[in-house]
Each structure stands twice: as C-alpha cells, then as structure tokens.
Amino acid sequence: MDTEAVRALFDRQMRRQAPADGPGAVVERVGAVVRQTATGPGAESDGGWNGVLWSDLDADSADAAIGEQIRHFTSLGLEFEWKVYSHDAPHDLPRRLAAAGFAPEPAETLMIAETAALPRDVALPEGVRLVAVTDAAGVELMAEVHEQAFGTDRTRVRERLLAQLAAAPGSVAAGVAMAGDLPVSAARMELPAGTEFAGLWGGGTVPAWRGRGLYRALVAFRTRLAAERGYRYIQVDASSDSRPILRRLGFEELSTTTPYVHTPRTTS
C-alpha cells in the first residue's frame, strides 16, 4: 500500500469532502476549515458530533481561524472537538489550540488497510455467537457492552446508533458477540456514502472476556461486510490496546490523531 497516497485520499474523502455522519448534521467549508455542526432535529439528543474535521492553515491564519470556530460553536452553546492529525499544519497547531482553551484527549493512531488484504474468517470461542445489530434490542445489548468495556454511560452511543438505524440504516453496521444470553463484545462500522473508506469504531470487550480473540473476530466480521459493500479501505482510530492487534492483522500506521475539546463557559 502506498501510504502517502492513501493518506492523501483519506484527507480528501474523509476530511475535506466528508459527508455528514448522522441525521441533523451539516458539514460545511468555511474558508480553510471544514466543520460539522449537529443542530438539526434530534441531533443533540442523538449524540451528534460537533467539530472541525480538516483545516489548511499556516502560522499567519491559524489563530484567526481558531477564534472563528470558537465563536461559531459557542454561539450555539455547543461543546466541540478539533480533530488534529500529526501531519496537519501549522506544526504548532496543538499549542495554539491549547492556548485558546482547548483540552487534549488521549491520542490515537490512524491505521488503514486494504479490505482485500484482511482476514474475513470469524473465529469465535466455543459457545459464543455473533448477532447483527438491526433493532432497538440489539442496540441495547451493544450499549451494555460499551458501558462495561469503557466505563462510560451508555446513553450517547445508544441514542446515536438508534438514530442512524432509523434515518440511514445503510450507513452503519454493528455486531454483538453473545455468550449464551450475555453480551460480551461489540463493535460498529461506519459506511459513509461516496467514499472508499469504511470506519471501524467502538470495538470493546467486557473485562472477563478479553484475550479470547473477540476483537479480532469482530474486525473480520466487519471486514466481510465492508468487502460485500465495495469499500476498498478500512480505517481505525486505534488506541494503544488495539494497535498491536490491528498491526498483526495487516493495518498500517498513517498518522496520529488527537481530539482537542472546547467546552463553552457557563455563567452563574
């Protein structure tokens, strides 16, 4: 894989020309910045994402552009994220964002693989089966895994997936690994229209079931679906836990990405 060419394609399709990622969201280019604003009907309650997807800034234009985005989202009362990649310019963009009041979250690694090169055989431990998530009951199982695996409230992921399944079921696919009646691992895949990239998100396993190959099985499950739907590449924002597994499966590291979050100030 020509990593520089694929990274450039990713920047163009998934950042500069990104489609909206859910109902009620609007993607627009404002000068040298591409942002998504999720303020349409139900967007906020459905976990809509607000933030900057891409920018083409330099030392002279960066501070003004940062200020413009703060004013835009703050005027709507929205927390938002500036998604910074290590190859973005200017090189000190993270410092400028921090000085403007943004707080960094843990960095992740952008990893991409050609769909055709990835394994698609789903190997599961004895007594475990995979169930496709297609309705509210399946979403609840997935949200239960998410809460146990990541220690976060399930509301946001549940509402977001329910909204996607209702408004654009072809834009998302998800699966849950069941050990009997117990959900033990889950993951979803975003399938943005008009792009060559399927995205793997939310892969998590409850603590008692880690180390048994469920994460790899869910990658294979989603790879098969991505291939069936004609996606040439699969991308992941990989944590330090998943990065070694993905590397062994054939994913390559193309960049790192760090969310910088800006929260509106509240007044008493």
PDB file of C-alpha atoms in Angstrom:
ATOM      1  CA  MET A   1       0.000   0.000   0.000  1.00  0.00           C
ATOM      2  CA  ASP A   2       1.290   3.463  -0.927  1.00  0.00           C
ATOM      3  CA  THR A   3       0.762   5.030   2.480  1.00  0.00           C
ATOM      4  CA  GLU A   4       1.310   8.638   1.370  1.00  0.00           C
ATOM      5  CA  ALA A   5      -1.208   8.301  -1.473  1.00  0.00           C
ATOM      6  CA  VAL A   6      -3.768   6.593   0.774  1.00  0.00           C
ATOM      7  CA  ARG A   7      -3.333   9.243   3.468  1.00  0.00           C
ATOM      8  CA  ALA A   8      -3.919  11.955   0.873  1.00  0.00           C
ATOM      9  CA  LEU A   9      -7.038  10.121  -0.330  1.00  0.00           C
ATOM     10  CA  PHE A  10      -8.252   9.793   3.261  1.00  0.00           C
ATOM     11  CA  ASP A  11      -7.735  13.508   3.857  1.00  0.00           C
ATOM     12  CA  ARG A  12      -9.691  14.344   0.727  1.00  0.00           C
ATOM     13  CA  GLN A  13     -12.628  11.926   1.096  1.00  0.00           C
ATOM     14  CA  MET A  14     -12.997  11.669   4.865  1.00  0.00           C
ATOM     15  CA  ARG A  15     -11.968  15.144   5.967  1.00  0.00           C
ATOM     16  CA  ARG A  16     -12.004  17.793   3.238  1.00  0.00           C
ATOM     17  CA  GLN A  17     -15.069  16.372   1.449  1.00  0.00           C
ATOM     18  CA  ALA A  18     -16.542  14.488   4.397  1.00  0.00           C
ATOM     19  CA  PRO A  19     -20.231  13.612   4.318  1.00  0.00           C
ATOM     20  CA  ALA A  20     -22.319  14.382   7.398  1.00  0.00           C
ATOM     21  CA  ASP A  21     -22.072  11.484   9.810  1.00  0.00           C
ATOM     22  CA  GLY A  22     -25.655  11.397  11.037  1.00  0.00           C
ATOM     23  CA  PRO A  23     -29.150  12.882  10.955  1.00  0.00           C
ATOM     24  CA  GLY A  24     -29.393  16.551  11.789  1.00  0.00           C
ATOM     25  CA  ALA A  25     -25.707  17.202  10.995  1.00  0.00           C
ATOM     26  CA  VAL A  26     -24.356  19.651   8.410  1.00  0.00           C
ATOM     27  CA  VAL A  27     -20.807  19.693   7.022  1.00  0.00           C
ATOM     28  CA  GLU A  28     -19.608  22.979   5.576  1.00  0.00           C
ATOM     29  CA  ARG A  29     -16.375  24.570   4.435  1.00  0.00           C
ATOM     30  CA  VAL A  30     -15.685  27.994   5.906  1.00  0.00           C
ATOM     31  CA  GLY A  31     -12.513  29.459   4.456  1.00  0.00           C
ATOM     32  CA  ALA A  32      -9.737  26.949   5.148  1.00  0.00           C
ATOM     33  CA  VAL A  33     -11.755  24.934   7.690  1.00  0.00           C
ATOM     34  CA  VAL A  34     -14.245  22.077   7.245  1.00  0.00           C
ATOM     35  CA  ARG A  35     -16.568  21.633  10.213  1.00  0.00           C
ATOM     36  CA  GLN A  36     -19.616  19.621  11.179  1.00  0.00           C
ATOM     37  CA  THR A  37     -22.437  21.178  13.170  1.00  0.00           C
ATOM     38  CA  ALA A  38     -25.086  18.838  14.568  1.00  0.00           C
ATOM     39  CA  THR A  39     -28.007  21.086  15.451  1.00  0.00           C
ATOM     40  CA  GLY A  40     -30.776  19.664  13.279  1.00  0.00           C
ATOM     41  CA  PRO A  41     -33.877  17.921  14.642  1.00  0.00           C
ATOM     42  CA  GLY A  42     -32.817  15.426  17.303  1.00  0.00           C
ATOM     43  CA  ALA A  43     -29.107  15.845  16.604  1.00  0.00           C
ATOM     44  CA  GLU A  44     -28.030  16.791  20.123  1.00  0.00           C
ATOM     45  CA  SER A  45     -30.162  14.171  21.856  1.00  0.00           C
ATOM     46  CA  ASP A  46     -28.956  11.588  19.339  1.00  0.00           C
ATOM     47  CA  GLY A  47     -25.304  12.140  20.230  1.00  0.00           C
ATOM     48  CA  GLY A  48     -24.441  14.226  17.185  1.00  0.00           C
ATOM     49  CA  TRP A  49     -20.757  15.136  16.798  1.00  0.00           C
ATOM     50  CA  ASN A  50     -19.685  18.754  16.530  1.00  0.00           C
ATOM     51  CA  GLY A  51     -16.225  19.753  15.451  1.00  0.00           C
ATOM     52  CA  VAL A  52     -13.519  20.547  12.931  1.00  0.00           C
ATOM     53  CA  LEU A  53     -12.719  17.755  10.501  1.00  0.00           C
ATOM     54  CA  TRP A  54      -9.999  19.384   8.414  1.00  0.00           C
ATOM     55  CA  SER A  55      -8.084  22.628   8.075  1.00  0.00           C
ATOM     56  CA  ASP A  56      -5.455  24.106   5.789  1.00  0.00           C
ATOM     57  CA  LEU A  57      -3.848  26.743   7.972  1.00  0.00           C
ATOM     58  CA  ASP A  58      -0.478  28.398   8.421  1.00  0.00           C
ATOM     59  CA  ALA A  59       1.184  30.465  11.113  1.00  0.00           C
ATOM     60  CA  ASP A  60      -0.499  33.629   9.868  1.00  0.00           C
ATOM     61  CA  SER A  61      -4.055  32.288   9.573  1.00  0.00           C
ATOM     62  CA  ALA A  62      -4.340  29.712  12.366  1.00  0.00           C
ATOM     63  CA  ASP A  63      -5.242  31.905  15.340  1.00  0.00           C
ATOM     64  CA  ALA A  64      -7.980  33.777  13.482  1.00  0.00           C
ATOM     65  CA  ALA A  65      -9.480  30.507  12.208  1.00  0.00           C
ATOM     66  CA  ILE A  66      -9.441  29.028  15.710  1.00  0.00           C
ATOM     67  CA  GLY A  67     -11.212  32.086  17.069  1.00  0.00           C
ATOM     68  CA  GLU A  68     -13.824  31.916  14.317  1.00  0.00           C
ATOM     69  CA  GLN A  69     -14.685  28.303  15.146  1.00  0.00           C
ATOM     70  CA  ILE A  70     -14.910  29.070  18.859  1.00  0.00           C
ATOM     71  CA  ARG A  71     -17.368  31.888  18.132  1.00  0.00           C
ATOM     72  CA  HIS A  72     -19.446  29.676  15.821  1.00  0.00           C
ATOM     73  CA  PHE A  73     -19.906  26.767  18.208  1.00  0.00           C
ATOM     74  CA  THR A  74     -20.096  28.877  21.364  1.00  0.00           C
ATOM     75  CA  SER A  75     -22.905  30.944  19.849  1.00  0.00           C
ATOM     76  CA  LEU A  76     -24.868  27.700  19.589  1.00  0.00           C
ATOM     77  CA  GLY A  77     -23.957  26.622  23.125  1.00  0.00           C
ATOM     78  CA  LEU A  78     -22.084  23.591  21.827  1.00  0.00           C
ATOM     79  CA  GLU A  79     -19.012  21.755  23.018  1.00  0.00           C
ATOM     80  CA  PHE A  80     -16.903  20.862  20.004  1.00  0.00           C
ATOM     81  CA  GLU A  81     -13.784  18.979  19.016  1.00  0.00           C
ATOM     82  CA  TRP A  82     -10.920  19.990  16.766  1.00  0.00           C
ATOM     83  CA  LYS A  83      -9.577  16.732  15.381  1.00  0.00           C
ATOM     84  CA  VAL A  84      -5.842  17.299  14.899  1.00  0.00           C
ATOM     85  CA  TYR A  85      -3.696  14.924  12.865  1.00  0.00           C
ATOM     86  CA  SER A  86       0.077  14.842  13.271  1.00  0.00           C
ATOM     87  CA  HIS A  87       0.573  15.789   9.615  1.00  0.00           C
ATOM     88  CA  ASP A  88      -1.644  18.897   9.878  1.00  0.00           C
ATOM     89  CA  ALA A  89      -0.206  22.395   9.545  1.00  0.00           C
ATOM     90  CA  PRO A  90       0.978  24.532  11.138  1.00  0.00           C
ATOM     91  CA  HIS A  91       3.222  22.288  13.213  1.00  0.00           C
ATOM     92  CA  ASP A  92       2.288  24.144  16.401  1.00  0.00           C
ATOM     93  CA  LEU A  93      -1.477  23.861  15.899  1.00  0.00           C
ATOM     94  CA  PRO A  94      -1.830  21.833  19.144  1.00  0.00           C
ATOM     95  CA  ARG A  95      -0.094  24.596  21.120  1.00  0.00           C
ATOM     96  CA  ARG A  96      -2.332  27.246  19.578  1.00  0.00           C
ATOM     97  CA  LEU A  97      -5.468  25.253  20.401  1.00  0.00           C
ATOM     98  CA  ALA A  98      -4.353  24.758  23.992  1.00  0.00           C
ATOM     99  CA  ALA A  99      -3.700  28.486  24.321  1.00  0.00           C
ATOM    100  CA  ALA A 100      -7.246  29.135  23.065  1.00  0.00           C
ATOM    101  CA  GLY A 101      -8.770  26.978  25.800  1.00  0.00           C
ATOM    102  CA  PHE A 102      -8.955  23.548  24.178  1.00  0.00           C
ATOM    103  CA  ALA A 103      -8.144  20.451  26.232  1.00  0.00           C
ATOM    104  CA  PRO A 104      -6.441  17.457  24.551  1.00  0.00           C
ATOM    105  CA  GLU A 105      -7.829  13.958  24.929  1.00  0.00           C
ATOM    106  CA  PRO A 106      -5.703  10.807  24.512  1.00  0.00           C
ATOM    107  CA  ALA A 107      -4.046  10.481  21.119  1.00  0.00           C
ATOM    108  CA  GLU A 108      -4.941   7.618  18.806  1.00  0.00           C
ATOM    109  CA  THR A 109      -3.266   6.175  15.723  1.00  0.00           C
ATOM    110  CA  LEU A 110      -4.838   6.415  12.275  1.00  0.00           C
ATOM    111  CA  MET A 111      -4.474   2.892  10.865  1.00  0.00           C
ATOM    112  CA  ILE A 112      -5.648   1.831   7.410  1.00  0.00           C
ATOM    113  CA  ALA A 113      -5.643  -1.448   5.500  1.00  0.00           C
ATOM    114  CA  GLU A 114      -6.830  -2.576   2.107  1.00  0.00           C
ATOM    115  CA  THR A 115     -10.040  -4.526   2.620  1.00  0.00           C
ATOM    116  CA  ALA A 116      -8.962  -7.266   0.219  1.00  0.00           C
ATOM    117  CA  ALA A 117      -5.821  -7.945   2.280  1.00  0.00           C
ATOM    118  CA  LEU A 118      -7.583  -8.516   5.618  1.00  0.00           C
ATOM    119  CA  PRO A 119      -8.808 -11.843   7.020  1.00  0.00           C
ATOM    120  CA  ARG A 120     -12.566 -12.389   6.887  1.00  0.00           C
ATOM    121  CA  ASP A 121     -12.941 -15.706   8.707  1.00  0.00           C
ATOM    122  CA  VAL A 122     -14.712 -15.175  12.018  1.00  0.00           C
ATOM    123  CA  ALA A 123     -13.204 -17.474  14.663  1.00  0.00           C
ATOM    124  CA  LEU A 124     -15.164 -17.449  17.905  1.00  0.00           C
ATOM    125  CA  PRO A 125     -14.631 -19.171  21.271  1.00  0.00           C
ATOM    126  CA  GLU A 126     -16.822 -22.187  21.926  1.00  0.00           C
ATOM    127  CA  GLY A 127     -20.329 -21.180  22.943  1.00  0.00           C
ATOM    128  CA  VAL A 128     -20.083 -17.662  21.525  1.00  0.00           C
ATOM    129  CA  ARG A 129     -22.092 -16.431  18.545  1.00  0.00           C
ATOM    130  CA  LEU A 130     -22.214 -13.143  16.637  1.00  0.00           C
ATOM    131  CA  VAL A 131     -25.507 -11.295  16.308  1.00  0.00           C
ATOM    132  CA  ALA A 132     -26.024  -8.447  13.842  1.00  0.00           C
ATOM    133  CA  VAL A 133     -27.465  -5.290  15.418  1.00  0.00           C
ATOM    134  CA  THR A 134     -30.548  -4.229  13.466  1.00  0.00           C
ATOM    135  CA  ASP A 135     -33.097  -3.046  16.043  1.00  0.00           C
ATOM    136  CA  ALA A 136     -33.519  -1.420  19.443  1.00  0.00           C
ATOM    137  CA  ALA A 137     -32.972  -4.685  21.318  1.00  0.00           C
ATOM    138  CA  GLY A 138     -29.627  -5.197  19.601  1.00  0.00           C
ATOM    139  CA  VAL A 139     -28.635  -1.596  20.248  1.00  0.00           C
ATOM    140  CA  GLU A 140     -29.331  -2.072  23.958  1.00  0.00           C
ATOM    141  CA  LEU A 141     -27.045  -5.128  24.041  1.00  0.00           C
ATOM    142  CA  MET A 142     -24.309  -3.186  22.309  1.00  0.00           C
ATOM    143  CA  ALA A 143     -24.706  -0.233  24.672  1.00  0.00           C
ATOM    144  CA  GLU A 144     -24.435  -2.591  27.652  1.00  0.00           C
ATOM    145  CA  VAL A 145     -21.081  -3.881  26.370  1.00  0.00           C
ATOM    146  CA  HIS A 146     -19.880  -0.334  25.717  1.00  0.00           C
ATOM    147  CA  GLU A 147     -20.689   0.706  29.273  1.00  0.00           C
ATOM    148  CA  GLN A 148     -18.851  -2.253  30.787  1.00  0.00           C
ATOM    149  CA  ALA A 149     -15.885  -2.155  28.414  1.00  0.00           C
ATOM    150  CA  PHE A 150     -15.170   1.577  28.567  1.00  0.00           C
ATOM    151  CA  GLY A 151     -16.681   2.571  31.895  1.00  0.00           C
ATOM    152  CA  THR A 152     -18.803   5.311  30.345  1.00  0.00           C
ATOM    153  CA  ASP A 153     -22.509   5.978  30.282  1.00  0.00           C
ATOM    154  CA  ARG A 154     -24.312   4.082  27.546  1.00  0.00           C
ATOM    155  CA  THR A 155     -26.779   6.839  26.646  1.00  0.00           C
ATOM    156  CA  ARG A 156     -24.795   8.616  23.934  1.00  0.00           C
ATOM    157  CA  VAL A 157     -23.769   5.527  21.968  1.00  0.00           C
ATOM    158  CA  ARG A 158     -27.287   4.066  22.252  1.00  0.00           C
ATOM    159  CA  GLU A 159     -29.052   7.191  21.035  1.00  0.00           C
ATOM    160  CA  ARG A 160     -26.592   7.746  18.205  1.00  0.00           C
ATOM    161  CA  LEU A 161     -26.910   4.199  16.858  1.00  0.00           C
ATOM    162  CA  LEU A 162     -30.694   4.227  17.154  1.00  0.00           C
ATOM    163  CA  ALA A 163     -30.808   7.475  15.173  1.00  0.00           C
ATOM    164  CA  GLN A 164     -28.529   6.074  12.460  1.00  0.00           C
ATOM    165  CA  LEU A 165     -30.534   2.868  12.107  1.00  0.00           C
ATOM    166  CA  ALA A 166     -33.753   4.853  11.846  1.00  0.00           C
ATOM    167  CA  ALA A 167     -32.567   7.540   9.417  1.00  0.00           C
ATOM    168  CA  ALA A 168     -29.926   5.756   7.310  1.00  0.00           C
ATOM    169  CA  PRO A 169     -29.622   2.047   8.092  1.00  0.00           C
ATOM    170  CA  GLY A 170     -27.198   1.520   5.209  1.00  0.00           C
ATOM    171  CA  SER A 171     -24.677   3.905   6.752  1.00  0.00           C
ATOM    172  CA  VAL A 172     -23.842   1.727   9.740  1.00  0.00           C
ATOM    173  CA  ALA A 173     -23.350  -1.939  10.619  1.00  0.00           C
ATOM    174  CA  ALA A 174     -22.834  -3.387  14.074  1.00  0.00           C
ATOM    175  CA  GLY A 175     -22.458  -6.731  15.783  1.00  0.00           C
ATOM    176  CA  VAL A 176     -22.561  -8.178  19.287  1.00  0.00           C
ATOM    177  CA  ALA A 177     -20.820 -11.321  20.492  1.00  0.00           C
ATOM    178  CA  MET A 178     -23.145 -13.296  22.761  1.00  0.00           C
ATOM    179  CA  ALA A 179     -22.076 -15.932  25.290  1.00  0.00           C
ATOM    180  CA  GLY A 180     -25.418 -17.521  25.857  1.00  0.00           C
ATOM    181  CA  ASP A 181     -27.697 -14.613  26.789  1.00  0.00           C
ATOM    182  CA  LEU A 182     -24.778 -12.417  27.889  1.00  0.00           C
ATOM    183  CA  PRO A 183     -23.373  -9.722  25.560  1.00  0.00           C
ATOM    184  CA  VAL A 184     -19.576  -9.844  25.912  1.00  0.00           C
ATOM    185  CA  SER A 185     -18.152  -7.872  22.976  1.00  0.00           C
ATOM    186  CA  ALA A 186     -19.490  -5.396  20.432  1.00  0.00           C
ATOM    187  CA  ALA A 187     -18.415  -3.067  17.644  1.00  0.00           C
ATOM    188  CA  ARG A 188     -19.833  -0.956  14.857  1.00  0.00           C
ATOM    189  CA  MET A 189     -18.748   0.154  11.395  1.00  0.00           C
ATOM    190  CA  GLU A 190     -19.489   3.455   9.681  1.00  0.00           C
ATOM    191  CA  LEU A 191     -20.157   3.219   5.928  1.00  0.00           C
ATOM    192  CA  PRO A 192     -20.044   6.798   4.595  1.00  0.00           C
ATOM    193  CA  ALA A 193     -21.602   7.155   1.155  1.00  0.00           C
ATOM    194  CA  GLY A 194     -19.416   8.286  -1.710  1.00  0.00           C
ATOM    195  CA  THR A 195     -16.126   7.279  -0.099  1.00  0.00           C
ATOM    196  CA  GLU A 196     -13.759   4.319  -0.328  1.00  0.00           C
ATOM    197  CA  PHE A 197     -13.272   4.053   3.437  1.00  0.00           C
ATOM    198  CA  ALA A 198     -15.281   2.051   5.933  1.00  0.00           C
ATOM    199  CA  GLY A 199     -14.525   3.005   9.517  1.00  0.00           C
ATOM    200  CA  LEU A 200     -14.268   0.658  12.491  1.00  0.00           C
ATOM    201  CA  TRP A 201     -15.499   2.197  15.739  1.00  0.00           C
ATOM    202  CA  GLY A 202     -16.420   1.292  19.287  1.00  0.00           C
ATOM    203  CA  GLY A 203     -14.821  -2.149  19.454  1.00  0.00           C
ATOM    204  CA  GLY A 204     -14.888  -3.251  23.063  1.00  0.00           C
ATOM    205  CA  THR A 205     -14.988  -6.414  25.177  1.00  0.00           C
ATOM    206  CA  VAL A 206     -16.122  -6.778  28.775  1.00  0.00           C
ATOM    207  CA  PRO A 207     -13.154  -7.378  31.106  1.00  0.00           C
ATOM    208  CA  ALA A 208     -13.850 -11.060  31.850  1.00  0.00           C
ATOM    209  CA  TRP A 209     -13.795 -11.955  28.147  1.00  0.00           C
ATOM    210  CA  ARG A 210     -10.690 -10.118  26.992  1.00  0.00           C
ATOM    211  CA  GLY A 211      -7.806 -12.009  25.429  1.00  0.00           C
ATOM    212  CA  ARG A 212     -10.015 -14.614  23.713  1.00  0.00           C
ATOM    213  CA  GLY A 213      -9.958 -13.246  20.172  1.00  0.00           C
ATOM    214  CA  LEU A 214     -13.305 -11.463  20.180  1.00  0.00           C
ATOM    215  CA  TYR A 215     -11.865  -8.150  18.989  1.00  0.00           C
ATOM    216  CA  ARG A 216     -10.200  -9.897  16.024  1.00  0.00           C
ATOM    217  CA  ALA A 217     -13.420 -11.760  15.263  1.00  0.00           C
ATOM    218  CA  LEU A 218     -15.401  -8.536  15.133  1.00  0.00           C
ATOM    219  CA  VAL A 219     -12.787  -6.963  12.830  1.00  0.00           C
ATOM    220  CA  ALA A 220     -13.158  -9.947  10.485  1.00  0.00           C
ATOM    221  CA  PHE A 221     -16.960  -9.751  10.689  1.00  0.00           C
ATOM    222  CA  ARG A 222     -16.934  -6.090   9.687  1.00  0.00           C
ATOM    223  CA  THR A 223     -14.275  -6.617   7.021  1.00  0.00           C
ATOM    224  CA  ARG A 224     -16.514  -9.128   5.289  1.00  0.00           C
ATOM    225  CA  LEU A 225     -19.406  -6.656   5.308  1.00  0.00           C
ATOM    226  CA  ALA A 226     -17.184  -3.843   4.008  1.00  0.00           C
ATOM    227  CA  ALA A 227     -15.970  -6.052   1.158  1.00  0.00           C
ATOM    228  CA  GLU A 228     -19.527  -7.012   0.249  1.00  0.00           C
ATOM    229  CA  ARG A 229     -20.438  -3.323   0.030  1.00  0.00           C
ATOM    230  CA  GLY A 230     -17.463  -2.402  -2.117  1.00  0.00           C
ATOM    231  CA  TYR A 231     -15.286  -0.411   0.289  1.00  0.00           C
ATOM    232  CA  ARG A 232     -11.644  -0.515  -0.771  1.00  0.00           C
ATOM    233  CA  TYR A 233     -10.128   0.523   2.548  1.00  0.00           C
ATOM    234  CA  ILE A 234     -10.844   0.144   6.253  1.00  0.00           C
ATOM    235  CA  GLN A 235      -9.683   2.767   8.732  1.00  0.00           C
ATOM    236  CA  VAL A 236      -9.447   2.794  12.507  1.00  0.00           C
ATOM    237  CA  ASP A 237      -8.548   5.430  15.073  1.00  0.00           C
ATOM    238  CA  ALA A 238      -6.668   2.882  17.146  1.00  0.00           C
ATOM    239  CA  SER A 239      -6.000   3.001  20.871  1.00  0.00           C
ATOM    240  CA  SER A 240      -2.770   1.671  22.345  1.00  0.00           C
ATOM    241  CA  ASP A 241      -4.639  -1.539  23.238  1.00  0.00           C
ATOM    242  CA  SER A 242      -5.951  -2.265  19.741  1.00  0.00           C
ATOM    243  CA  ARG A 243      -2.940  -1.030  17.759  1.00  0.00           C
ATOM    244  CA  PRO A 244      -0.807  -4.211  18.157  1.00  0.00           C
ATOM    245  CA  ILE A 245      -3.743  -6.441  17.158  1.00  0.00           C
ATOM    246  CA  LEU A 246      -4.518  -4.353  14.094  1.00  0.00           C
ATOM    247  CA  ARG A 247      -0.859  -4.275  13.080  1.00  0.00           C
ATOM    248  CA  ARG A 248      -0.740  -8.071  13.150  1.00  0.00           C
ATOM    249  CA  LEU A 249      -3.878  -8.209  11.009  1.00  0.00           C
ATOM    250  CA  GLY A 250      -2.239  -6.044   8.339  1.00  0.00           C
ATOM    251  CA  PHE A 251      -3.178  -2.450   9.196  1.00  0.00           C
ATOM    252  CA  GLU A 252      -0.548   0.257   8.674  1.00  0.00           C
ATOM    253  CA  GLU A 253       0.004   3.410  10.714  1.00  0.00           C
ATOM    254  CA  LEU A 254      -0.505   6.574   8.643  1.00  0.00           C
ATOM    255  CA  SER A 255      -0.728   9.322  11.254  1.00  0.00           C
ATOM    256  CA  THR A 256      -1.768  10.057  14.814  1.00  0.00           C
ATOM    257  CA  THR A 257      -4.896  11.962  15.760  1.00  0.00           C
ATOM    258  CA  THR A 258      -5.691  13.891  18.925  1.00  0.00           C
ATOM    259  CA  PRO A 259      -9.083  15.370  19.799  1.00  0.00           C
ATOM    260  CA  TYR A 260      -8.850  18.896  21.223  1.00  0.00           C
ATOM    261  CA  VAL A 261     -12.104  19.697  23.015  1.00  0.00           C
ATOM    262  CA  HIS A 262     -13.535  23.148  23.650  1.00  0.00           C
ATOM    263  CA  THR A 263     -16.308  23.469  26.245  1.00  0.00           C
ATOM    264  CA  PRO A 264     -18.419  26.641  26.453  1.00  0.00           C
ATOM    265  CA  ARG A 265     -18.003  28.522  29.682  1.00  0.00           C
ATOM    266  CA  THR A 266     -21.016  28.583  31.948  1.00  0.00           C
ATOM    267  CA  THR A 267     -22.016  31.617  33.941  1.00  0.00           C
ATOM    268  CA  SER A 268     -23.778  31.516  37.290  1.00  0.00           C
TER     269      SER A 268
END
